[in-house]
mmCIF file of N, CA and C in Angstrom:
data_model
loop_
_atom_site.group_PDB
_atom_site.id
_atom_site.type_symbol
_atom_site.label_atom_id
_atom_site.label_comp_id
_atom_site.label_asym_id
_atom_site.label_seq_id
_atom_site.Cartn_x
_atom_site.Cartn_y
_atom_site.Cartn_z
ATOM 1 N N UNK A 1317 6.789 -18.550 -1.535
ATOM 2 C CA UNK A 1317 7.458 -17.327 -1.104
ATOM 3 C C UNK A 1317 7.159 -16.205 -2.090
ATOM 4 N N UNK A 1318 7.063 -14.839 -1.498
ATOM 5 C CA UNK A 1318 6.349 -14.320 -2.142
ATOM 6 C C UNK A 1318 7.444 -12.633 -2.000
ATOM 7 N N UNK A 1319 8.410 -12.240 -3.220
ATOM 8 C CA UNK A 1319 9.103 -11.363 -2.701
ATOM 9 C C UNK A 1319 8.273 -9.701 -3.119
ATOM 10 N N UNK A 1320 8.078 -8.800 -2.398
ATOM 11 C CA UNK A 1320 7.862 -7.433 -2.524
ATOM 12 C C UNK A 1320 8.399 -6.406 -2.501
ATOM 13 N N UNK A 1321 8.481 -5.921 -3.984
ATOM 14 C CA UNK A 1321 9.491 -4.529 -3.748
ATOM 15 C C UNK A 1321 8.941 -3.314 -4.373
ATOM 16 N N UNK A 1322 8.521 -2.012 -3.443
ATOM 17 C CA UNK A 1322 8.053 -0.966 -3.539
ATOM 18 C C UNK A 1322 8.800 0.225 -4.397
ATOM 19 N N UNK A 1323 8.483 1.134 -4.934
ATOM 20 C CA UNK A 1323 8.974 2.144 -5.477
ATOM 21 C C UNK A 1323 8.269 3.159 -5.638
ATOM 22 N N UNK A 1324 8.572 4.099 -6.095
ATOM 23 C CA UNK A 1324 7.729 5.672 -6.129
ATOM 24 C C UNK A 1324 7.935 6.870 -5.053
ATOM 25 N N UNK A 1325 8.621 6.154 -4.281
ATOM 26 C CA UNK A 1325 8.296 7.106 -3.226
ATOM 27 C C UNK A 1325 9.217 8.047 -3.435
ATOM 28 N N UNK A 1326 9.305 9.751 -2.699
ATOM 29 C CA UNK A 1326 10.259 10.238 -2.433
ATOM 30 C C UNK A 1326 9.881 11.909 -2.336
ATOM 31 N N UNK A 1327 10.873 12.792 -2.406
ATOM 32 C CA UNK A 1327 10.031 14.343 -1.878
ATOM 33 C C UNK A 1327 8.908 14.879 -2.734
ATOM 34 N N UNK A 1328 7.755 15.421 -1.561
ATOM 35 C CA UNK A 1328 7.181 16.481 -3.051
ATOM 36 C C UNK A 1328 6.475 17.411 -2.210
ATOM 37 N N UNK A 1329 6.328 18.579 -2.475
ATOM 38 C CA UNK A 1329 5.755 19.778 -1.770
ATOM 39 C C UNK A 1329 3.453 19.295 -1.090
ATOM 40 N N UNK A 1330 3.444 19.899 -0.390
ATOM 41 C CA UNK A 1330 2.229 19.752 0.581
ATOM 42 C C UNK A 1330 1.205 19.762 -0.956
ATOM 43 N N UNK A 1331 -0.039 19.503 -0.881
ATOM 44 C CA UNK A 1331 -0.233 19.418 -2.107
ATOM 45 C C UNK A 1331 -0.283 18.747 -3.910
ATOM 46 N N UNK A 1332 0.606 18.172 -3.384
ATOM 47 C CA UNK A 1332 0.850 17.541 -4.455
ATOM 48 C C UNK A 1332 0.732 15.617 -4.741
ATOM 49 N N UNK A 1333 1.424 15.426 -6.034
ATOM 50 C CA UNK A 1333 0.746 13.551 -5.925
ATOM 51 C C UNK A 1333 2.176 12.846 -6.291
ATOM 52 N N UNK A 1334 1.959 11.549 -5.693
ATOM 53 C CA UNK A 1334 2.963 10.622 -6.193
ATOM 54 C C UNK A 1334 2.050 9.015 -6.206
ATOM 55 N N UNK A 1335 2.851 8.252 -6.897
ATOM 56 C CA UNK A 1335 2.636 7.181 -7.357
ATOM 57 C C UNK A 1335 3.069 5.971 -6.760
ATOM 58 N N UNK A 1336 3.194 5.151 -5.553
ATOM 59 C CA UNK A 1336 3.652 4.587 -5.122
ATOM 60 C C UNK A 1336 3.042 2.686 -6.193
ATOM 61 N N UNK A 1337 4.687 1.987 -6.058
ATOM 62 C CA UNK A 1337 4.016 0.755 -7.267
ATOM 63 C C UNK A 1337 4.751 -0.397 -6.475
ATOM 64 N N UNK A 1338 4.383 -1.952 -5.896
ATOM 65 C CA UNK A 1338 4.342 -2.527 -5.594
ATOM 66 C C UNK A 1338 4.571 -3.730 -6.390
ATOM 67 N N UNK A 1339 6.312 -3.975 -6.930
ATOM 68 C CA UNK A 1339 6.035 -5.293 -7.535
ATOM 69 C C UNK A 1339 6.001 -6.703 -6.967
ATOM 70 N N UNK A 1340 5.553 -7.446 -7.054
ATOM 71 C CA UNK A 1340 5.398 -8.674 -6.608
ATOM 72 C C UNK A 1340 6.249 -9.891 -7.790
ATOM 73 N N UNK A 1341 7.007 -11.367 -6.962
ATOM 74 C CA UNK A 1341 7.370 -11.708 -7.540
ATOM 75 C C UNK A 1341 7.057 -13.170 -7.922
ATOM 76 N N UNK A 1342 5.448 -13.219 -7.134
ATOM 77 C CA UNK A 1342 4.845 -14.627 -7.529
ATOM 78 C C UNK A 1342 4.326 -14.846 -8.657
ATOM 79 N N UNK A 1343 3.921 -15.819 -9.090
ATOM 80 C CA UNK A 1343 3.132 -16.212 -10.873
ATOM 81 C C UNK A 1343 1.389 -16.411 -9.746
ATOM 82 N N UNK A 1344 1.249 -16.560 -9.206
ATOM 83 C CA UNK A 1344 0.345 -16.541 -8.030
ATOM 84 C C UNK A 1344 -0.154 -15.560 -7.428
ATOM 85 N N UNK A 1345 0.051 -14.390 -8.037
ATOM 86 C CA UNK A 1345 0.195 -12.926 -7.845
ATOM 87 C C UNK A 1345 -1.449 -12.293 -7.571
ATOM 88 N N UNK A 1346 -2.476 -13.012 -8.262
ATOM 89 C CA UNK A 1346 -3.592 -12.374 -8.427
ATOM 90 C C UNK A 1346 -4.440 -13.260 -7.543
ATOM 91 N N UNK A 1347 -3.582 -14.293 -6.638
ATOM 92 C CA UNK A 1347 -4.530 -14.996 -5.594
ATOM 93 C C UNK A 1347 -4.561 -14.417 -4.234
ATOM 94 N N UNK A 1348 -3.744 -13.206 -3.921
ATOM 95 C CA UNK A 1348 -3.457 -12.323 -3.038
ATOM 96 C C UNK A 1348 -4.046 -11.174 -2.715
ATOM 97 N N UNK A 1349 -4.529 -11.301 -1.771
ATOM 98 C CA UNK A 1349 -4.634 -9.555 -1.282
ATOM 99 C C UNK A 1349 -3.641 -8.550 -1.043
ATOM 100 N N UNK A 1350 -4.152 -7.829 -1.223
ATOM 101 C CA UNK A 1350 -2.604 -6.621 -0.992
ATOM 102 C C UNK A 1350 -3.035 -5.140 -0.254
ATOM 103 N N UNK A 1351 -1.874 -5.120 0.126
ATOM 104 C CA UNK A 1351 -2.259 -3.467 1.642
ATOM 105 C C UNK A 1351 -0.974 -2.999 1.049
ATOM 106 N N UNK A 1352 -1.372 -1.672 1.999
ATOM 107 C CA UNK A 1352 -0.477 -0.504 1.736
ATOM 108 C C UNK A 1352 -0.678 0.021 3.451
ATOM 109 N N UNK A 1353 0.835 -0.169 3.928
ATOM 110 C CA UNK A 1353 0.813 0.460 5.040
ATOM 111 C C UNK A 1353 1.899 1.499 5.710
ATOM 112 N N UNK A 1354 1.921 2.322 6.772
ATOM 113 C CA UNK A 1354 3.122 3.030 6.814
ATOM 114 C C UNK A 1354 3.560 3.337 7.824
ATOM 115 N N UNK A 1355 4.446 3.998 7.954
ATOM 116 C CA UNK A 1355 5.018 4.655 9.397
ATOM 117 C C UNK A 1355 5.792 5.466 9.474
ATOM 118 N N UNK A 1356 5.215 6.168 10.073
ATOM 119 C CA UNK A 1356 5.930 7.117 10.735
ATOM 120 C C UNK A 1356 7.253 7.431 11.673
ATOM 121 N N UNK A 1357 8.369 7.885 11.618
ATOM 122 C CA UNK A 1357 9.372 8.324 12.712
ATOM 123 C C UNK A 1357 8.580 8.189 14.114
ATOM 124 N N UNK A 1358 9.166 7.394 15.196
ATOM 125 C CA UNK A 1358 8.532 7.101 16.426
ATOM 126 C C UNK A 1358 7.132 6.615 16.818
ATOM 127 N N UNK A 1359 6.638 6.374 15.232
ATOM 128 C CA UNK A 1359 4.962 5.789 15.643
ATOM 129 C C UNK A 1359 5.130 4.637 15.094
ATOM 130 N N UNK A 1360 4.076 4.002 15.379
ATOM 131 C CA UNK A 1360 3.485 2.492 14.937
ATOM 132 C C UNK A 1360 3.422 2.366 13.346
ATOM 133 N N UNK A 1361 3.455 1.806 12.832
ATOM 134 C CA UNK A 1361 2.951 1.004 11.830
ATOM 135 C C UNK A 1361 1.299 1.593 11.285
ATOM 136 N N UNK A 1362 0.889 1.808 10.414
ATOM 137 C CA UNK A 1362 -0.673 1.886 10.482
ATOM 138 C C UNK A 1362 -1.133 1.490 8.709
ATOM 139 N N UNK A 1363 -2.533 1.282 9.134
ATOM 140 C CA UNK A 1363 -3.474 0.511 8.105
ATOM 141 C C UNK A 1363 -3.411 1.926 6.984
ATOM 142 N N UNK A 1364 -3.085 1.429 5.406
ATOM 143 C CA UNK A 1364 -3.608 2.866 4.627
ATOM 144 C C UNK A 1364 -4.543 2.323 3.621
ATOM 145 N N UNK A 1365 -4.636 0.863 3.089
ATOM 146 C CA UNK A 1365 -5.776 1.085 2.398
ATOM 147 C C UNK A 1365 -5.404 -0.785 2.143
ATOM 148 N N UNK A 1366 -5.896 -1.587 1.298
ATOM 149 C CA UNK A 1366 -6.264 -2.874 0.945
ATOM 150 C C UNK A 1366 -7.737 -2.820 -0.057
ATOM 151 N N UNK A 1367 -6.842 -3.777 -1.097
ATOM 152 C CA UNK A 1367 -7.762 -4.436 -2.238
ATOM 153 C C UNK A 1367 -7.525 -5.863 -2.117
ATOM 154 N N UNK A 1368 -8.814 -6.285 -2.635
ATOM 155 C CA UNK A 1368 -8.822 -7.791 -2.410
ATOM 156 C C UNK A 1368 -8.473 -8.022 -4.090
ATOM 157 N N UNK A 1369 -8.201 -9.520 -3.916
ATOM 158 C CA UNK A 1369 -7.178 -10.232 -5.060
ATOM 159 C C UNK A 1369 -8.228 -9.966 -6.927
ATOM 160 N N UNK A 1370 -9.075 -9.715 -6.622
ATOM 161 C CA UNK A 1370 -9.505 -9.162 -8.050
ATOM 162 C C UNK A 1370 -9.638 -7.725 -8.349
ATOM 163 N N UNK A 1371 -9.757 -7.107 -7.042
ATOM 164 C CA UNK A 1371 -9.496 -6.146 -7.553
ATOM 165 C C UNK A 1371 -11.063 -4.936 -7.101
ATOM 166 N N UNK A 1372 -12.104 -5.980 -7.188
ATOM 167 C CA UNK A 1372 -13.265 -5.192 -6.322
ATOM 168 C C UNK A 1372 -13.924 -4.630 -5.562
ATOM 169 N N UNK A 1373 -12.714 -5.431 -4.418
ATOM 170 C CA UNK A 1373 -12.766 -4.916 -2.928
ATOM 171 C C UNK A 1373 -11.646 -4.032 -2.230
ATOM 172 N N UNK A 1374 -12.357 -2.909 -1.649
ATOM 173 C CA UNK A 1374 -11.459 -1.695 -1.381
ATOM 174 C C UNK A 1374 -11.676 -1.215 -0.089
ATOM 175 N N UNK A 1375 -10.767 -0.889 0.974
ATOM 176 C CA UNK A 1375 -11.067 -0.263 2.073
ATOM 177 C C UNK A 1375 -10.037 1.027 2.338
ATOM 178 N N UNK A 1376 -10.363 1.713 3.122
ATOM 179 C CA UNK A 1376 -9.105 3.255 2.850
ATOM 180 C C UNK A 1376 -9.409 3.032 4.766
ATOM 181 N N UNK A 1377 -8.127 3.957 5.297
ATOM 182 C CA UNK A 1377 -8.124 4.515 6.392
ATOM 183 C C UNK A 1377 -8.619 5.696 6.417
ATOM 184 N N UNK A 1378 -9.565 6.494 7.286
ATOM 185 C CA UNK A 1378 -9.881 7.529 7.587
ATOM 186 C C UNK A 1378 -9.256 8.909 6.982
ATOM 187 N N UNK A 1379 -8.274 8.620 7.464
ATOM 188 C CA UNK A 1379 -7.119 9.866 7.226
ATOM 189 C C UNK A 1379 -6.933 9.900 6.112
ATOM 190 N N UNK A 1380 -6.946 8.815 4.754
ATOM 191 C CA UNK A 1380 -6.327 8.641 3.426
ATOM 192 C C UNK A 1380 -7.403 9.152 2.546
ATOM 193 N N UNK A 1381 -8.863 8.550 2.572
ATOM 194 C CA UNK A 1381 -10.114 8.473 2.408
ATOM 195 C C UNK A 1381 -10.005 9.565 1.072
ATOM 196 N N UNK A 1382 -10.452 9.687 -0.121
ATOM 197 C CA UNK A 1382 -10.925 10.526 -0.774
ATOM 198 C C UNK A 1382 -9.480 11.265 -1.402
ATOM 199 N N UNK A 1383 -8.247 10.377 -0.918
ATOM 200 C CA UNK A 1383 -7.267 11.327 -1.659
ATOM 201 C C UNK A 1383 -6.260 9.882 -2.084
ATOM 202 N N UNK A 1384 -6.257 9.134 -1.565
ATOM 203 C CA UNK A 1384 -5.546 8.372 -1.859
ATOM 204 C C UNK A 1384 -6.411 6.804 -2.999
ATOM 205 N N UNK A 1385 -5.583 6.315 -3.619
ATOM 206 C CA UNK A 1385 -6.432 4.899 -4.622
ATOM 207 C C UNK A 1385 -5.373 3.715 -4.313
ATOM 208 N N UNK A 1386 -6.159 2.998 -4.121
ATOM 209 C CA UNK A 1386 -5.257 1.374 -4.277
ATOM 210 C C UNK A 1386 -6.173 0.817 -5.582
ATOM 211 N N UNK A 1387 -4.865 -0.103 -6.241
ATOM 212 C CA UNK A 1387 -5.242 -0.016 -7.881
ATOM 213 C C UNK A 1387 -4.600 -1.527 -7.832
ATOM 214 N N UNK A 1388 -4.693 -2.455 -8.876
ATOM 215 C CA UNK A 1388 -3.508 -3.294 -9.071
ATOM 216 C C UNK A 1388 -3.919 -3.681 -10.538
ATOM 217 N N UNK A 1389 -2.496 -4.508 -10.659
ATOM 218 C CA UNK A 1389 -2.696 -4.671 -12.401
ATOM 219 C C UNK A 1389 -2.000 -6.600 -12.449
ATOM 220 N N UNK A 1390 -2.769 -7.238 -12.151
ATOM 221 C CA UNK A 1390 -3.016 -8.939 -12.163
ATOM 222 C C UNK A 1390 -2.107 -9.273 -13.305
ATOM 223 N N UNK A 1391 -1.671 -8.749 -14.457
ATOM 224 C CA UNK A 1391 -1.213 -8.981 -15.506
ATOM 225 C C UNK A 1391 0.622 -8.324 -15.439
ATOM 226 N N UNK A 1392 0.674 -7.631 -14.636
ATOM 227 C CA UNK A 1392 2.104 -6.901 -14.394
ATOM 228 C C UNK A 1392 2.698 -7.229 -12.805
ATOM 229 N N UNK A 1393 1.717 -8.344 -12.237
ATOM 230 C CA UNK A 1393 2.069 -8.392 -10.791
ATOM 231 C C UNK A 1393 2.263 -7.324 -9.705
ATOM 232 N N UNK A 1394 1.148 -6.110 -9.963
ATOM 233 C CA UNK A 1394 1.555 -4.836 -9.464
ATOM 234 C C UNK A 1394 0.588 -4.753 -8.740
ATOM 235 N N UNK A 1395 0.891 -3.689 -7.476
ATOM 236 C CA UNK A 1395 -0.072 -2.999 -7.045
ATOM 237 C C UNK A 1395 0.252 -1.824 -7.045
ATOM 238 N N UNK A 1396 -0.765 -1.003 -6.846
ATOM 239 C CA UNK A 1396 -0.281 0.949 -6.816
ATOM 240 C C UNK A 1396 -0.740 1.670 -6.043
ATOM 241 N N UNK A 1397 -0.553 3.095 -5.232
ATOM 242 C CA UNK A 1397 -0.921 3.519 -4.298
ATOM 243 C C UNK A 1397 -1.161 5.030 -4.837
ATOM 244 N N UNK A 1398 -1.694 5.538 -5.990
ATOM 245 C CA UNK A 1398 -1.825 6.456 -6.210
ATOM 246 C C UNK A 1398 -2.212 7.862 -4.752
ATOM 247 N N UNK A 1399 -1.230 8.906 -4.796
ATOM 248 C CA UNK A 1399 -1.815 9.428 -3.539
ATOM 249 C C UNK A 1399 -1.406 10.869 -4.034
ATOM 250 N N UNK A 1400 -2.613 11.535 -3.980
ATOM 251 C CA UNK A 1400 -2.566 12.770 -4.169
ATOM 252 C C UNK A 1400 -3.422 13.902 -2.805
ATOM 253 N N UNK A 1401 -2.775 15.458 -3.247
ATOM 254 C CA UNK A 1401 -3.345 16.103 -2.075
ATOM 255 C C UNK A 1401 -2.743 15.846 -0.713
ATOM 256 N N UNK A 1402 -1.232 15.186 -1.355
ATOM 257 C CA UNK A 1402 -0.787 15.076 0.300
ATOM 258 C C UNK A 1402 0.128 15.998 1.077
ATOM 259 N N UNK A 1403 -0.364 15.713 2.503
ATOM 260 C CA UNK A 1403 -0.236 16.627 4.155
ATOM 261 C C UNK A 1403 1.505 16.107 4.242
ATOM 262 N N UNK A 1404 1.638 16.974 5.133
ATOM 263 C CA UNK A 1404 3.013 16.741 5.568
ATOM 264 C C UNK A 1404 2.787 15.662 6.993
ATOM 265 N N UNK A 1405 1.444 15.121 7.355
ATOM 266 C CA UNK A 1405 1.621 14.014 8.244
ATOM 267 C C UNK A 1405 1.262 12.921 7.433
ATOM 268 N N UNK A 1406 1.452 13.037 6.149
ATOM 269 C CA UNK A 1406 1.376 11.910 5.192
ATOM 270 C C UNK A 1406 3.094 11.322 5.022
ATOM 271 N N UNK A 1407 3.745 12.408 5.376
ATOM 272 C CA UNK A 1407 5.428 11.559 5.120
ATOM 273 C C UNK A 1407 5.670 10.321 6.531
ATOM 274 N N UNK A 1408 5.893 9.779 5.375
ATOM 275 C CA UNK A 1408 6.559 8.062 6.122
ATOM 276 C C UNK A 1408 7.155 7.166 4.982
ATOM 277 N N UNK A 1409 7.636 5.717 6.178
ATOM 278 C CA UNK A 1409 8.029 4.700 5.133
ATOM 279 C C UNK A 1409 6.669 4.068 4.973
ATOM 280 N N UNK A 1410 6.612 3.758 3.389
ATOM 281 C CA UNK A 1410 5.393 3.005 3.332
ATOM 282 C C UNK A 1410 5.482 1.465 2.514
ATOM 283 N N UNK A 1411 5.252 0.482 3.427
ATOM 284 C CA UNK A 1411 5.271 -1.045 2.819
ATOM 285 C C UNK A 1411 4.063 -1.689 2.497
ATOM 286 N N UNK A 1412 4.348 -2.060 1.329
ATOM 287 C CA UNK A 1412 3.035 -3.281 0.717
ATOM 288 C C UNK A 1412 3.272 -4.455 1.490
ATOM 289 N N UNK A 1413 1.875 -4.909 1.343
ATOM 290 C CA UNK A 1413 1.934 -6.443 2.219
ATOM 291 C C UNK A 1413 0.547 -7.041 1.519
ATOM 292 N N UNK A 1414 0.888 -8.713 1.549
ATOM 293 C CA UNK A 1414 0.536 -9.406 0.616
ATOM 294 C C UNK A 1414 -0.092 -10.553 1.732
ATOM 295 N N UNK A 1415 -1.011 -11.498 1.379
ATOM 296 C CA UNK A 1415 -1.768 -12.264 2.110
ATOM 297 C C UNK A 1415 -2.719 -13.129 1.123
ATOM 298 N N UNK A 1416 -2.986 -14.353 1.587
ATOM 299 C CA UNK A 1416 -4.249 -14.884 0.993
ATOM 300 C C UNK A 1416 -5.412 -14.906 1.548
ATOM 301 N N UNK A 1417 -5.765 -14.024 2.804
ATOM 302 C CA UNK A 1417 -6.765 -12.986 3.511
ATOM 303 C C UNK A 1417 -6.567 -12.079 3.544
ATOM 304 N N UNK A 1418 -7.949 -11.582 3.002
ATOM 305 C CA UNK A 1418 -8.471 -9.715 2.993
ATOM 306 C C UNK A 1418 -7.962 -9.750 4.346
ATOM 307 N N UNK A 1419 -8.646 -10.212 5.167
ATOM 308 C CA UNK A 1419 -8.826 -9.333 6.615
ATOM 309 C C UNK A 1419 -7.329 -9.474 7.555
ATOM 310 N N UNK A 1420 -6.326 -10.879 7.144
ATOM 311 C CA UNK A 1420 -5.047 -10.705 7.786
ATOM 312 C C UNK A 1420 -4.599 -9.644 7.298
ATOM 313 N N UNK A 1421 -4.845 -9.112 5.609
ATOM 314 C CA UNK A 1421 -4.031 -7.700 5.017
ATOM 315 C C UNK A 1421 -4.307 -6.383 6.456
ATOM 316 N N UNK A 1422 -5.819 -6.226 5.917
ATOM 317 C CA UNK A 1422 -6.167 -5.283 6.578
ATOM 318 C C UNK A 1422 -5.945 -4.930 8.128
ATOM 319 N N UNK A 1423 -5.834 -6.334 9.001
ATOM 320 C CA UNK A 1423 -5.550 -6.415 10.286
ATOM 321 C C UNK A 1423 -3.658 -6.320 10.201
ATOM 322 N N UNK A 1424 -2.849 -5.893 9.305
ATOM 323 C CA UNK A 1424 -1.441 -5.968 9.955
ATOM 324 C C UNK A 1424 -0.864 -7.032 9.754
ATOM 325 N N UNK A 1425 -1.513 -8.355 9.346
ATOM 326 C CA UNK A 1425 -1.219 -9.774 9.604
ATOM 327 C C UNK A 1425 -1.215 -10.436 8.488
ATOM 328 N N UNK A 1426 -0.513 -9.469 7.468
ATOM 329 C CA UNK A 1426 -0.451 -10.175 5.902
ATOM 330 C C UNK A 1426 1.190 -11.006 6.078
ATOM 331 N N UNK A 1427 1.092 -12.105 5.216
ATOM 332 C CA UNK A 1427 2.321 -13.298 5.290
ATOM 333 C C UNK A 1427 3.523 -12.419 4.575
ATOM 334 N N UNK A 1428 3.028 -11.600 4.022
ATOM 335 C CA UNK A 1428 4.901 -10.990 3.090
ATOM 336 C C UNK A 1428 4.425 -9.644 2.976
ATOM 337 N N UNK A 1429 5.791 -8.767 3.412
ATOM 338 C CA UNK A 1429 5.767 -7.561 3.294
ATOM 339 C C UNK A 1429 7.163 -7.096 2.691
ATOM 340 N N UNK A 1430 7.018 -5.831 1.680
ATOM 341 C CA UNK A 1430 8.149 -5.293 1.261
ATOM 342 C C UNK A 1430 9.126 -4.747 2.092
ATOM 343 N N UNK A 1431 10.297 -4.243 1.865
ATOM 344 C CA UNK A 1431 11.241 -3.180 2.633
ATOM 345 C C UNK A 1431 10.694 -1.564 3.063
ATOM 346 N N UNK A 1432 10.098 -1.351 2.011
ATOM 347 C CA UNK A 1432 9.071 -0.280 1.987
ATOM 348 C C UNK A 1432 10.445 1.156 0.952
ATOM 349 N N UNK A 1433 8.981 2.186 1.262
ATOM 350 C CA UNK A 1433 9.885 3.654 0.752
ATOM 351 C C UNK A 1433 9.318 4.249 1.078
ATOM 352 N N UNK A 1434 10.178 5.351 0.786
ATOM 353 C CA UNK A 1434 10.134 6.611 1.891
ATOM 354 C C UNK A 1434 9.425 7.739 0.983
ATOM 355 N N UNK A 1435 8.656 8.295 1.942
ATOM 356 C CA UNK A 1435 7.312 9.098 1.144
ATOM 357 C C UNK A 1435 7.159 10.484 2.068
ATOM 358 N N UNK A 1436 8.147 11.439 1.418
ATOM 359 C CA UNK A 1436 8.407 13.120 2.480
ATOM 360 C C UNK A 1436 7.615 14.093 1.603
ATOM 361 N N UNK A 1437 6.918 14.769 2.612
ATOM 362 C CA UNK A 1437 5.996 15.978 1.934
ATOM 363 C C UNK A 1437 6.382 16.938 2.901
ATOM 364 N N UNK A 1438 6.745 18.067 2.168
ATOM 365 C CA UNK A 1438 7.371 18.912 2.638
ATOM 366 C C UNK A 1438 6.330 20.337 2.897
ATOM 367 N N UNK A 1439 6.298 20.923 3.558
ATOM 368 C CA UNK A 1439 5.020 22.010 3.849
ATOM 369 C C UNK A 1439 5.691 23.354 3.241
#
């Protein structure tokens, strides 16, 4: 069992960066892949980015691409969502999710996901 709890999130003007951090509470921590995903008020769920369990492998969503970083730190059980330059259709709740497949992360279909937090950019 694998518990996830997010932090960082919360207001900041159009433009600007926040730090979203993902602790994890396995000793097993660095055999995992990990995503970052979010949602929106009345929308779906959607893909924002995934690193694979060392740390080499990286994929972004379209929309995130070039402004946002997925980071993790194997030694602090963390992951991070550095996101800067963000739109006001960047506010949502956003949850980490954890897997021992890249591609269940990336497909939605990771085994443990956090509660998430809430991430408002204000225009």
């Amino acid at each position: 069992q694998v518990q996830l709890v997010e932090s960082g999130g919360g207001l900041v003007q159009a433009g600007g960066s926040l730090r979203l951090s993902c602790a994890a509470s396995s000793r097993t921590f660095r055999e995992y892949d990990m995503g970052w995903f979010r949602q929106a008020p009345g929308k779906e769920r959607e893909f924002v980015a995934v690193i694979s369990w060392g740390g080499g492998r990286t994929y972004y969503a379209d929309s995130v691409k070039d402004r946002f970083t997925i980071s993790r730190a194997n030694a602090k059980n963390t992951v991070y969502l550095q996101m800067n330059s963000l739109k006001p259709e960047d506010t949502a709740v956003y949850y980490c999710a954890a897997d021992s497949g890249y591609t269940a992360v990336l497909d939605g279909r990771g085994t443990y996901w956090g509660q998430g937090t809430q991430v408002t950019v204000s225009s």
